[in-house]
Coordinates of C-alpha atoms in Angstrom, one line a residue:
X1 CA -12.1 -43.1 33.1
X2 CA -9.0 -43.1 31.0
X3 CA -9.3 -42.4 27.2
X4 CA -6.4 -42.2 24.8
X5 CA -6.7 -40.4 21.5
X6 CA -4.1 -40.8 18.8
X7 CA -3.6 -39.9 15.1
X8 CA -1.7 -42.4 12.9
X9 CA -0.7 -41.7 9.4
X10 CA -0.6 -44.4 6.7
X11 CA 2.9 -43.4 5.6
X12 CA 5.6 -44.3 8.1
X13 CA 8.0 -41.5 7.0
X14 CA 5.1 -38.9 7.0
X15 CA 6.4 -37.3 3.8
X16 CA 3.9 -35.9 1.3
X17 CA 3.9 -33.8 -1.8
X18 CA 1.4 -31.2 -3.0
X19 CA -1.6 -32.8 -4.7
X20 CA -1.3 -36.1 -2.7
X21 CA -3.8 -37.3 -0.1
X22 CA -2.8 -37.4 3.6
X23 CA -4.5 -40.5 4.9
X24 CA -4.6 -42.1 8.3
X25 CA -6.8 -43.2 11.2
X26 CA -7.9 -41.6 14.5
X27 CA -7.5 -44.2 17.2
X28 CA -9.7 -44.1 20.3
X29 CA -9.0 -46.5 23.2
X30 CA -11.4 -46.5 26.2
X31 CA -12.4 -49.2 28.7
X32 CA -16.1 -48.5 28.6
X33 CA -18.5 -46.7 26.2
X34 CA -17.8 -43.0 26.0
X35 CA -20.2 -40.1 25.5
X36 CA -18.9 -37.2 23.4
X37 CA -20.2 -34.0 21.7
X38 CA -18.5 -34.5 18.3
X39 CA -15.1 -35.3 16.9
X40 CA -13.5 -32.9 14.4
X41 CA -10.2 -32.9 12.5
X42 CA -8.3 -29.9 11.1
X43 CA -5.2 -29.6 8.9
X44 CA -3.1 -26.5 8.9
X45 CA 0.1 -25.3 7.2
X46 CA 1.7 -22.2 8.8
X47 CA 4.8 -20.1 8.2
X48 CA 5.7 -18.5 11.6
X49 CA 8.1 -15.7 11.4
X50 CA 9.9 -14.1 14.4
X51 CA 12.2 -11.2 14.6
X52 CA 15.3 -11.6 16.7
X53 CA 15.7 -9.3 19.7
X54 CA 18.7 -7.7 18.3
X55 CA 16.8 -6.5 15.2
X56 CA 13.7 -5.3 17.0
X57 CA 15.1 -3.4 20.0
X58 CA 15.0 -4.7 23.6
X59 CA 11.5 -3.4 24.6
X60 CA 9.7 -4.5 21.5
X61 CA 11.2 -8.0 21.7
X62 CA 8.2 -9.0 23.8
X63 CA 5.7 -8.6 21.0
X64 CA 8.1 -9.4 18.2
X65 CA 6.2 -12.1 16.3
X66 CA 5.3 -11.2 12.8
X67 CA 1.8 -12.4 11.7
X68 CA 2.0 -16.0 10.6
X69 CA 1.3 -16.9 7.0
X70 CA -1.4 -19.5 6.4
X71 CA -0.5 -21.8 3.5
X72 CA -3.3 -24.4 3.9
X73 CA -6.3 -24.9 6.2
X74 CA -9.2 -27.4 6.1
X75 CA -11.6 -28.8 8.7
X76 CA -13.8 -31.9 8.7
X77 CA -16.3 -33.3 11.1
X78 CA -15.4 -36.9 11.8
X79 CA -18.3 -37.8 14.0
X80 CA -21.5 -36.1 15.3
X81 CA -22.3 -36.1 19.0
X82 CA -22.9 -39.6 20.2
X83 CA -21.2 -42.6 21.9
X84 CA -17.9 -44.4 21.2
X85 CA -18.1 -48.1 22.2
X86 CA -15.6 -49.5 24.8
X87 CA -12.3 -51.0 23.4
X88 CA -10.4 -49.7 20.4
X89 CA -12.1 -47.6 17.7
X90 CA -10.4 -46.6 14.5
X91 CA -11.9 -43.9 12.3
X92 CA -10.2 -43.4 8.9
X93 CA -9.7 -40.0 7.4
X94 CA -8.3 -38.4 4.2
X95 CA -7.1 -34.8 3.5
X96 CA -6.2 -33.7 0.0
X97 CA -3.1 -31.5 0.0
X98 CA -4.3 -28.6 -2.2
X99 CA -3.7 -25.0 -1.6
X100 CA -6.4 -22.3 -2.0
X101 CA -5.8 -19.6 -4.6
X102 CA -2.2 -19.0 -5.7
X103 CA -0.5 -20.0 -2.5
X104 CA 2.5 -22.4 -2.7
X105 CA 3.2 -25.2 -0.3
X106 CA 6.7 -24.5 1.0
X107 CA 8.8 -27.4 2.2
X108 CA 8.7 -28.3 6.0
X109 CA 11.5 -26.4 7.7
X110 CA 12.4 -25.9 11.4
X111 CA 14.5 -22.8 11.9
X112 CA 15.1 -20.2 14.5
X113 CA 13.3 -17.2 13.1
X114 CA 11.4 -19.0 10.3
X115 CA 9.3 -22.1 10.9
X116 CA 7.3 -23.9 8.2
X117 CA 5.1 -26.6 9.8
X118 CA 2.2 -28.7 8.7
X119 CA 0.0 -30.3 11.4
X120 CA -3.2 -32.4 11.8
X121 CA -5.2 -31.8 14.9
X122 CA -8.0 -33.9 16.3
X123 CA -10.5 -32.5 18.8
X124 CA -13.0 -34.4 20.8
X125 CA -15.6 -32.3 22.6
X126 CA -17.0 -33.8 25.8
X127 CA -19.5 -32.8 28.5
X128 CA -18.8 -30.0 30.9
X129 CA -17.4 -32.1 33.6
X130 CA -15.0 -34.1 31.4
X131 CA -12.0 -32.5 29.8
X132 CA -12.0 -32.1 26.0
X133 CA -9.4 -34.3 24.3
X134 CA -7.1 -33.1 21.5
X135 CA -4.1 -34.5 19.7
X136 CA -1.6 -32.9 17.3
X137 CA 0.4 -34.8 14.7
X138 CA 3.0 -33.1 12.4
X139 CA 3.5 -34.4 8.8
X140 CA 6.3 -33.4 6.4
X141 CA 5.8 -31.7 3.1
X142 CA 8.5 -31.9 0.4
X143 CA 8.3 -29.6 -2.6
X144 CA 8.0 -31.1 -6.0
X145 CA 11.5 -32.1 -7.3
X146 CA 13.0 -29.9 -10.1
X147 CA 13.1 -31.4 -13.5
X148 CA 16.3 -29.6 -14.4
X149 CA 19.6 -31.5 -14.0
X150 CA 21.9 -29.9 -11.5
X151 CA 25.4 -29.6 -12.9
X152 CA 27.9 -29.4 -10.1
X153 CA 30.5 -26.6 -10.5
X154 CA 33.5 -27.3 -8.3
X155 CA 34.8 -24.3 -6.3
X156 CA 38.5 -24.1 -5.5
X157 CA 39.8 -22.1 -2.6
X158 CA 43.2 -21.0 -1.3
X159 CA 43.6 -19.5 2.2
X160 CA 46.7 -17.4 3.0
X161 CA 47.2 -14.5 5.3
X162 CA 46.7 -12.2 2.3
X163 CA 43.3 -13.6 1.4
X164 CA 41.9 -13.0 4.9
X165 CA 39.5 -10.1 5.6
X166 CA 38.6 -8.5 9.0
X167 CA 42.1 -8.4 10.2
X168 CA 43.7 -5.6 12.3
X169 CA 47.4 -6.3 11.9
X170 CA 48.3 -8.5 9.0
X171 CA 52.0 -8.4 9.8
X172 CA 51.5 -10.3 13.1
X173 CA 49.8 -13.2 11.4
X174 CA 51.7 -16.5 11.1
X175 CA 52.5 -17.8 7.6
X176 CA 50.2 -20.6 6.3
X177 CA 48.9 -21.9 3.0
X178 CA 45.7 -24.0 2.8
X179 CA 44.2 -25.2 -0.4
X180 CA 41.1 -27.2 -1.2
X181 CA 37.9 -27.5 -3.2
X182 CA 34.2 -28.1 -2.7
X183 CA 32.7 -30.4 -5.4
X184 CA 29.7 -28.1 -5.7
X185 CA 27.9 -25.2 -4.1
X186 CA 24.6 -25.8 -5.8
X187 CA 23.8 -28.9 -3.9
X188 CA 21.1 -31.5 -4.1
X189 CA 19.6 -31.6 -0.6
X190 CA 19.4 -35.4 -0.4
X191 CA 23.1 -35.8 -1.3
X192 CA 26.1 -35.0 0.9
X193 CA 28.3 -31.9 0.5
X194 CA 31.8 -33.2 -0.5
X195 CA 35.3 -31.9 -1.2
X196 CA 38.7 -31.8 0.3
X197 CA 41.1 -29.5 2.1
X198 CA 44.9 -29.7 2.1
X199 CA 47.2 -27.9 4.6
X200 CA 50.3 -27.2 2.4
X201 CA 52.2 -25.4 5.2
X202 CA 51.7 -23.6 8.4
X203 CA 54.2 -21.9 10.8
X204 CA 52.0 -22.6 13.8
X205 CA 50.5 -25.9 14.7
X206 CA 46.8 -26.5 13.9
X207 CA 44.4 -27.5 16.7
X208 CA 41.4 -28.5 14.6
X209 CA 39.6 -28.2 11.3
X210 CA 35.8 -27.9 11.3
X211 CA 32.9 -27.7 8.9
X212 CA 30.1 -25.5 10.0
X213 CA 26.7 -25.4 8.3
X214 CA 24.9 -22.0 8.8
X215 CA 21.3 -21.0 8.1
X216 CA 20.7 -17.4 7.0
X217 CA 17.1 -16.4 7.7
X218 CA 15.7 -13.0 6.5
X219 CA 12.3 -11.9 7.8
X220 CA 11.0 -8.6 6.5
X221 CA 8.1 -6.3 6.0
X222 CA 7.6 -2.6 5.1
X223 CA 9.6 -1.5 8.2
X224 CA 12.8 -3.3 7.0
X225 CA 14.5 -6.6 6.9
X226 CA 16.2 -8.6 9.7
X227 CA 18.9 -11.0 8.5
X228 CA 20.2 -13.5 11.1
X229 CA 22.8 -16.2 10.6
X230 CA 22.7 -19.2 13.1
X231 CA 24.6 -22.4 13.2
X232 CA 22.8 -25.7 12.3
X233 CA 25.6 -28.1 12.9
X234 CA 29.4 -28.2 13.3
X235 CA 31.4 -31.3 12.2
X236 CA 35.1 -31.7 13.1
X237 CA 37.0 -33.1 10.1
X238 CA 40.5 -33.0 11.5
X239 CA 42.0 -33.1 15.0
X240 CA 45.4 -31.8 16.0
X241 CA 48.3 -30.7 13.8
X242 CA 47.5 -32.6 10.6
X243 CA 50.1 -33.8 8.1
X244 CA 51.0 -31.2 5.6
X245 CA 50.2 -32.0 2.0
X246 CA 47.6 -34.6 3.0
X247 CA 44.1 -34.3 1.4
X248 CA 41.4 -34.3 4.2
X249 CA 38.0 -35.3 2.9
X250 CA 35.0 -32.9 3.4
X251 CA 31.7 -34.8 3.9
X252 CA 28.6 -33.4 5.3
X253 CA 25.0 -34.8 5.1
X254 CA 22.3 -32.1 5.2
X255 CA 20.1 -32.7 8.2
X256 CA 16.4 -33.4 7.6
X257 CA 13.9 -30.7 8.8
X258 CA 16.7 -28.2 9.6
X259 CA 17.5 -27.7 6.0
X260 CA 15.2 -27.1 3.0
X261 CA 15.7 -26.1 -0.6
X262 CA 16.8 -22.4 -0.7
X263 CA 13.7 -20.4 -0.5
X264 CA 13.0 -16.7 -1.4
X265 CA 9.6 -15.1 -1.0
X266 CA 8.3 -11.5 -0.5
X267 CA 8.2 -11.9 3.3
X268 CA 11.1 -14.1 4.1
X269 CA 14.2 -15.9 2.8
X270 CA 15.9 -19.1 3.9
X271 CA 19.5 -19.5 2.7
X272 CA 22.4 -21.7 3.7
X273 CA 26.2 -21.3 3.9
X274 CA 29.0 -23.5 4.9
X275 CA 32.1 -22.3 6.7
X276 CA 35.5 -24.1 6.7
X277 CA 37.0 -23.2 10.1
X278 CA 40.7 -23.7 10.9
X279 CA 41.5 -23.4 14.6
X280 CA 45.2 -22.6 15.3
X281 CA 46.9 -23.6 18.5
X282 CA 46.7 -20.1 20.0
X283 CA 42.9 -20.3 19.4
X284 CA 43.0 -18.0 16.4
X285 CA 40.1 -18.8 13.9
X286 CA 40.5 -18.8 10.2
X287 CA 37.2 -19.0 8.4
X288 CA 36.4 -19.4 4.7
X289 CA 32.7 -18.9 3.8
X290 CA 30.8 -20.4 0.9
X291 CA 27.1 -19.6 0.1
X292 CA 25.2 -22.8 -0.9
X293 CA 22.1 -23.2 -3.1
X294 CA 20.1 -26.2 -2.1
X295 CA 17.5 -27.9 -4.3
X296 CA 15.6 -31.1 -4.6
X297 CA 15.8 -33.2 -7.8

């Protein structure tokens, strides 16, 4: 006998803030009456941390997960053992989003080594011969917006062979001069990162100009800290040998879930950076790095 179990939240965008109530319905669809041994619902918020293999050593990489941090946890019994009638049954539920003690609800974030996730799980126990049913549903938590006004401070940059670091032989470099600015490096997460870049002159033709958003995740404990930078997205803003002296706009929207307001706690840190990458025709890369501070207002 086929049974489907589903969790539907009242809010279509699934975004909640601390102190609000997560409300929805459990939907059970079965053709004929169904016997069960109880339906329960649990809500959990977890920070899962993982160390990268390069920071743990190859052999320890198999048991490299650091203990997860529980932010919120609550259980309710929706229905005692009994029968569900045939057809469609909807059971409403509500969970208040309150933390226990002095814990803080961090914003939902899907990273590589740091993951902050909030889920609701419904379990339906059945008799020995029938398989238990369970269903997971993720919802998104946004931290409370800051009351302070973010004042954008523009950052100007100039890239020449003399400003570059990590270079073996500076004398072999072609001559180039690239200027530009970012409108702000303390960014509001719901607004795009903007600015412009101008190629004043370059001895060698340019192949491409790209904008790379990078997450910098730091996990740590008493043994030490592991800091890993990984790419979130890469946007090409210019193709081929661009006109010299022409202002090329920089425009990048921060992706949902993969970015969150800059976060610093005792066990982990989540920070963001943006790289402006100029690819020359001989595939040389010129990179200018800017740390960003993201916040929600």
